[in-house]
mmCIF file of C-alpha atoms and ligand atoms in Angstrom:
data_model
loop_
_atom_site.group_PDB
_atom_site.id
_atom_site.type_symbol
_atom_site.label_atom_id
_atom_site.label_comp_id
_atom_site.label_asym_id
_atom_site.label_seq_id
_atom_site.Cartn_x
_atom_site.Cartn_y
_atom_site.Cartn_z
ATOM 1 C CA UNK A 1 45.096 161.194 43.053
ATOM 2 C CA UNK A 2 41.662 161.266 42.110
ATOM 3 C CA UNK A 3 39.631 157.811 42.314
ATOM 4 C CA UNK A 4 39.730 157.681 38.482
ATOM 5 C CA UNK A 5 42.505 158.157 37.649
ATOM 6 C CA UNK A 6 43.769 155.269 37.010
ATOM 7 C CA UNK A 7 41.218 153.560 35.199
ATOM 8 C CA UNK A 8 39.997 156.357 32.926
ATOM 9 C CA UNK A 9 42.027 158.485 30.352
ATOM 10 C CA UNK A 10 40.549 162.183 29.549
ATOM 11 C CA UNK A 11 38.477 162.166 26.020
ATOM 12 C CA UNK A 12 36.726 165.375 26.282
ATOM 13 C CA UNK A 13 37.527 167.518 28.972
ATOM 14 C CA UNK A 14 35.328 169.686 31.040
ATOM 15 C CA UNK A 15 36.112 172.603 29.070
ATOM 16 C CA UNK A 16 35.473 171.771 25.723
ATOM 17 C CA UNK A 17 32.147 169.912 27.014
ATOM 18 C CA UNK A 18 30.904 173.343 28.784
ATOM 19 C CA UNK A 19 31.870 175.245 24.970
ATOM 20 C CA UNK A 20 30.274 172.619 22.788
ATOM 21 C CA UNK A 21 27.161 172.576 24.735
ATOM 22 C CA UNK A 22 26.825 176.432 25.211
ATOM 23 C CA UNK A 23 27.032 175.909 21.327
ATOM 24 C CA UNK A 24 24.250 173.428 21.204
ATOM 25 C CA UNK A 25 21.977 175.724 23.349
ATOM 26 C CA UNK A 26 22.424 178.695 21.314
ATOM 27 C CA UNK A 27 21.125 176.484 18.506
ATOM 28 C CA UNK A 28 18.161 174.948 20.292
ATOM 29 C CA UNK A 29 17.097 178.331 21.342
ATOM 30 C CA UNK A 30 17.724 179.691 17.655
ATOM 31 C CA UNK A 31 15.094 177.208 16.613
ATOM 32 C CA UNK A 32 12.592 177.075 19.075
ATOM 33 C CA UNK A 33 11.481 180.820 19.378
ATOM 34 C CA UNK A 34 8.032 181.429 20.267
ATOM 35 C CA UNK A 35 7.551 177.595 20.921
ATOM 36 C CA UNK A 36 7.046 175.835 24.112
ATOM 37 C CA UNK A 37 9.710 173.243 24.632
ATOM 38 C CA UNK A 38 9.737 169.960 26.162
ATOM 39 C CA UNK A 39 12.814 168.299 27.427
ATOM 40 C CA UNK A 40 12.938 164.802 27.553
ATOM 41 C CA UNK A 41 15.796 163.599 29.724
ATOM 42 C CA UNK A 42 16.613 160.126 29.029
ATOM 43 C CA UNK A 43 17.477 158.767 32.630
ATOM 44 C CA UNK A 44 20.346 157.956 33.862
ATOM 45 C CA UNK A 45 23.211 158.714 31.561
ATOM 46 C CA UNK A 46 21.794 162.559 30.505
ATOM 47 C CA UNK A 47 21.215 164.103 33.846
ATOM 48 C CA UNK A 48 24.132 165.626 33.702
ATOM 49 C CA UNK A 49 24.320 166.916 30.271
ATOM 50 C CA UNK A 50 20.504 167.647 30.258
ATOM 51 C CA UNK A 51 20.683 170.105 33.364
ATOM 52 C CA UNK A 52 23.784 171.678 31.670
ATOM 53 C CA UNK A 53 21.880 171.913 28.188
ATOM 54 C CA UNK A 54 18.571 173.304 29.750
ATOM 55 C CA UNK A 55 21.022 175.842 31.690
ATOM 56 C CA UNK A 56 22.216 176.995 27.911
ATOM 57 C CA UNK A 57 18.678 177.846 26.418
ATOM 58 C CA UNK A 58 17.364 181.397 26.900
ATOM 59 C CA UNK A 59 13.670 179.731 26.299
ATOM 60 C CA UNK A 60 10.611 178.762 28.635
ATOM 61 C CA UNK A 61 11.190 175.276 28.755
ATOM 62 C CA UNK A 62 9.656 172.066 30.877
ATOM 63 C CA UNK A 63 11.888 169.068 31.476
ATOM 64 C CA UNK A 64 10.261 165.374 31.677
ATOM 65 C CA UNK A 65 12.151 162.369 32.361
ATOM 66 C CA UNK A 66 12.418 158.644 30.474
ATOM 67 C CA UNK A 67 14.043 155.724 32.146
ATOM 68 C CA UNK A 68 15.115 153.339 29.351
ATOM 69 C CA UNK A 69 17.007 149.763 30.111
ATOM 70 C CA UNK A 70 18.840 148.744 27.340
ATOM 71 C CA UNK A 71 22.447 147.972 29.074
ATOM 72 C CA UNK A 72 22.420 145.536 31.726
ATOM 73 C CA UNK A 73 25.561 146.709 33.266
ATOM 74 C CA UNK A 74 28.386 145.198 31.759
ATOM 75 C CA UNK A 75 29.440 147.135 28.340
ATOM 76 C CA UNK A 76 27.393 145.495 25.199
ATOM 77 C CA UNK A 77 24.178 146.099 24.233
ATOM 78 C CA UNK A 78 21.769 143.032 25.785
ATOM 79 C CA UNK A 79 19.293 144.719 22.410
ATOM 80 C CA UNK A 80 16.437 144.531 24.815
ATOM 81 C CA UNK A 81 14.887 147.880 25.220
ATOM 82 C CA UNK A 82 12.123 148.739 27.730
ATOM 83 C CA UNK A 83 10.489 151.898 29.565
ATOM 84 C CA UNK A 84 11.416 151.729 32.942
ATOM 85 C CA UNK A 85 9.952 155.002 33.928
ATOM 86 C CA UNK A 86 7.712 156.784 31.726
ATOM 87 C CA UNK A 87 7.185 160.804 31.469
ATOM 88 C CA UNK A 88 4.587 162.559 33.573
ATOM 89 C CA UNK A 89 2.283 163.995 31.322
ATOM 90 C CA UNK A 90 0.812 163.278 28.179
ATOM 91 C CA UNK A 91 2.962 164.536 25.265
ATOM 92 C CA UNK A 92 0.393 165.230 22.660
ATOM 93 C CA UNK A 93 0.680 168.404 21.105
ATOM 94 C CA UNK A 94 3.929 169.436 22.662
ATOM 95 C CA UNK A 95 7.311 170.153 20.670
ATOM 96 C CA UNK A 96 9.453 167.437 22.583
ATOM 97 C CA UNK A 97 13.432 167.302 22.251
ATOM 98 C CA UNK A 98 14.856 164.082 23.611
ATOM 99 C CA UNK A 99 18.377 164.982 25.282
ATOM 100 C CA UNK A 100 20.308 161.277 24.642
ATOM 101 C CA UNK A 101 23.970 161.097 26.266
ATOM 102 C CA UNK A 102 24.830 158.181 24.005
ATOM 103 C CA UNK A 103 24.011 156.770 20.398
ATOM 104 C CA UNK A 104 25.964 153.524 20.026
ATOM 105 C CA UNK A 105 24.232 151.217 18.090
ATOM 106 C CA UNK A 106 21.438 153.534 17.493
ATOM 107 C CA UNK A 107 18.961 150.924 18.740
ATOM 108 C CA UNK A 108 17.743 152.318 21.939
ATOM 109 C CA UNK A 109 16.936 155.245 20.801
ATOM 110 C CA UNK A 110 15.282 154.124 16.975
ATOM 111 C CA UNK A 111 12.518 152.423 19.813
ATOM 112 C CA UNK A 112 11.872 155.519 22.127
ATOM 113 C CA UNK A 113 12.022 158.159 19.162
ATOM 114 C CA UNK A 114 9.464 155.631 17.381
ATOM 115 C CA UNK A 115 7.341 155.253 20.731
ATOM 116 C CA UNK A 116 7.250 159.151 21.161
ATOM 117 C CA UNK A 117 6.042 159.738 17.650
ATOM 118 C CA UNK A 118 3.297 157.417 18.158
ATOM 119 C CA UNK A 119 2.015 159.711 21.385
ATOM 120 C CA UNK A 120 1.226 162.653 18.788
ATOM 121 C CA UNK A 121 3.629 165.241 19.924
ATOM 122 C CA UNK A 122 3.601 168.595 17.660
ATOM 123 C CA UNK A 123 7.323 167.981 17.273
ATOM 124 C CA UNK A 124 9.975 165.511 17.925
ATOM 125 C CA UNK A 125 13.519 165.950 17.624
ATOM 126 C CA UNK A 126 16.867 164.349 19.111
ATOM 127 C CA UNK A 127 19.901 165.587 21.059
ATOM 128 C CA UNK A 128 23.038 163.669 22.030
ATOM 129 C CA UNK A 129 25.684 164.753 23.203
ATOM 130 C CA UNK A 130 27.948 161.723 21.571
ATOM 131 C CA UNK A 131 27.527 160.047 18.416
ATOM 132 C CA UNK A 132 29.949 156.553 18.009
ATOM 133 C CA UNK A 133 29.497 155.579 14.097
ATOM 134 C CA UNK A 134 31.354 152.786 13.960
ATOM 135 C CA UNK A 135 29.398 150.502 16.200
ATOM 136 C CA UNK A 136 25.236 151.897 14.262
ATOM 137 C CA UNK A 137 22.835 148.933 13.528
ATOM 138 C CA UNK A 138 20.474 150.925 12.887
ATOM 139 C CA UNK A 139 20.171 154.958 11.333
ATOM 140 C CA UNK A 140 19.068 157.197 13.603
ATOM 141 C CA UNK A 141 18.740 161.202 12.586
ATOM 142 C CA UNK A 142 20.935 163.429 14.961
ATOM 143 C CA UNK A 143 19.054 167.056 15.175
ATOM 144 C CA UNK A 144 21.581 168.356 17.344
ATOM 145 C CA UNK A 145 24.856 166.564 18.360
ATOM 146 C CA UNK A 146 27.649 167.286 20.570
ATOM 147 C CA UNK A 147 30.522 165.113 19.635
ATOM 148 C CA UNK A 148 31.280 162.043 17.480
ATOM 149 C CA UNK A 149 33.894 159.857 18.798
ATOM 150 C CA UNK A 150 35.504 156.778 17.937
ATOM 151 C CA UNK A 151 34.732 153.361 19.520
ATOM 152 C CA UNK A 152 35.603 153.764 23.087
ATOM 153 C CA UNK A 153 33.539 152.853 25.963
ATOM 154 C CA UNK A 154 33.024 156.195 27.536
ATOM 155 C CA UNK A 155 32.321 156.782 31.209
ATOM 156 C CA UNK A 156 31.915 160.383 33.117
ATOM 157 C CA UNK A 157 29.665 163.281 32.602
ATOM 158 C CA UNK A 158 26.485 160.640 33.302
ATOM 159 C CA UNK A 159 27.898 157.890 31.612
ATOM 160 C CA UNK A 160 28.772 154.914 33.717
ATOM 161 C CA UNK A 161 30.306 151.549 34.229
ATOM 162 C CA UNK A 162 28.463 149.253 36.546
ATOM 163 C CA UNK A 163 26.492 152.495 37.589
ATOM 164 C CA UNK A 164 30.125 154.178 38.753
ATOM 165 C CA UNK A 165 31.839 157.254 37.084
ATOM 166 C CA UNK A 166 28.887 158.894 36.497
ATOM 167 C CA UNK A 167 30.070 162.131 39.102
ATOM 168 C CA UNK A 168 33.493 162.530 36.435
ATOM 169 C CA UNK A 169 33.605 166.127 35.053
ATOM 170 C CA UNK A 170 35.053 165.184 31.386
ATOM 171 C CA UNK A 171 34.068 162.357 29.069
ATOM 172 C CA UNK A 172 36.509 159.739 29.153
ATOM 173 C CA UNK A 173 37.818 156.410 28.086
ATOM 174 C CA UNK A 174 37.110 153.447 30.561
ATOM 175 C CA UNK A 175 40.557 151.604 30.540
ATOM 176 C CA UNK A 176 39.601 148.760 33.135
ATOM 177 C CA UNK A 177 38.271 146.015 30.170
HETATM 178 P P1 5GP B 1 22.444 151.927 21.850
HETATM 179 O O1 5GP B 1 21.054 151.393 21.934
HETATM 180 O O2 5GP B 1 22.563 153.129 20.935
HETATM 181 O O3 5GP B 1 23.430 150.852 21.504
HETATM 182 O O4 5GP B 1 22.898 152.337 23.293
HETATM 183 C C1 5GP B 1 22.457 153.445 23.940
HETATM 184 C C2 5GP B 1 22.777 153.361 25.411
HETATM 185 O O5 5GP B 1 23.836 152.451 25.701
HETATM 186 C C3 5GP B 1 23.250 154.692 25.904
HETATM 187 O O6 5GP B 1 22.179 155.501 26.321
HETATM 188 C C4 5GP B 1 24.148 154.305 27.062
HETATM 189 O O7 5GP B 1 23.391 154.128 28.217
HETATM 190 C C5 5GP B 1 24.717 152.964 26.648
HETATM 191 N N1 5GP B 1 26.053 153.119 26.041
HETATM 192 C C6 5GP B 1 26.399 152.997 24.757
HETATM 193 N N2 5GP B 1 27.697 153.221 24.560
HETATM 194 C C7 5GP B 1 28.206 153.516 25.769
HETATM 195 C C8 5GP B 1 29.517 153.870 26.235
HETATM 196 O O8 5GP B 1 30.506 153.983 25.508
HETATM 197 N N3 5GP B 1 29.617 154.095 27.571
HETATM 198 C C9 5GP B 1 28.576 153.998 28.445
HETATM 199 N N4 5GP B 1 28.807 154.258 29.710
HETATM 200 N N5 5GP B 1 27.338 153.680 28.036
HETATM 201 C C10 5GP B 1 27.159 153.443 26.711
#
């Protein structure tokens, strides 16, 4: 018995993950040829799938990381959204892809696309691996996307629950509420 098994039901298993995002990598490095590309990593929830991702481009590529606070633990948006930890470098001039585990209610990531722009990269485009419709406040244009689910609260694969689950190998649905 695994420690999660009990509270968490399999959404999208390890497999299908590993396919879809060999997939999204093909894509990315499809479209970026003969660019230099910037990952930004949206801490803590992409980790996971942004190591994986960056794994499935055959390009050059430089990762930077974003902390954002938007979630204050529990499992509804607190709509407060603030940069925790802010890339390294400047971004001016570079062709940045944000790698996003999560759009819920599109919020979060309407902000940090929006405070990006205004930093004058050459590009600026957005990756998430899940997309949950049903709960958007506000619209937010997927360039690449990995799933779209229904309205589950998700944990594994860098998603948590009170900072646990995040070390699950599948995407799955949080059964403890
Ligand atoms: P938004 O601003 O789009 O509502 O929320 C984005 C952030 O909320 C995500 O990056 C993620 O951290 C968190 N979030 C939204 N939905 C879920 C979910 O189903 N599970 C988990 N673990 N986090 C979520």
């Amino acid at each position: 018995m695994t420690f999660h098994q009990k509270d968490v039901d399999v959404l999208i298993s390890e497999e299908k993950l590993h396919a879809r995002i060999k997939e999204l990598g093909a894509a990315i490095t499809r479209d970026y040829q003969g660019k230099e590309l910037t990952l930004v990593c949206v801490l803590k929830g992409s980790v996971f799938f942004a190591t994986d991702l960056a794994r499935a481009i055959d390009l050059p590529l430089t990762l930077e990381f974003l902390g954002v606070s938007s979630y204050q633990g529990g499992t509804e948006s607190t709509g407060e959204v603030r940069i925790t930890t802010d890339v390294s470098k400047p971004m001016a001039g570079k062709h940045l892809l944000v790698i996003e585990d999560i759009i819920d209610t599109g919020l979060t990531m309407s902000f940090l696309m929006e405070n990006l722009a205004a930093r004058h990269p050459a590009s600026l485009k957005l990756c998430s691996l899940l997309e949950k419709p049903a709960r958007a406040r506000t619209q937010v244009n997927i360039d690449y996307k990995g799933f779209v689910i229904d309205d589950h609260f998700v944990v594994g694969y860098g998603l948590d629950y009170g900072e646990k689950y995040r070390n699950i190998n599948f995407i799955g649905v949080w059964k403890g509420k």
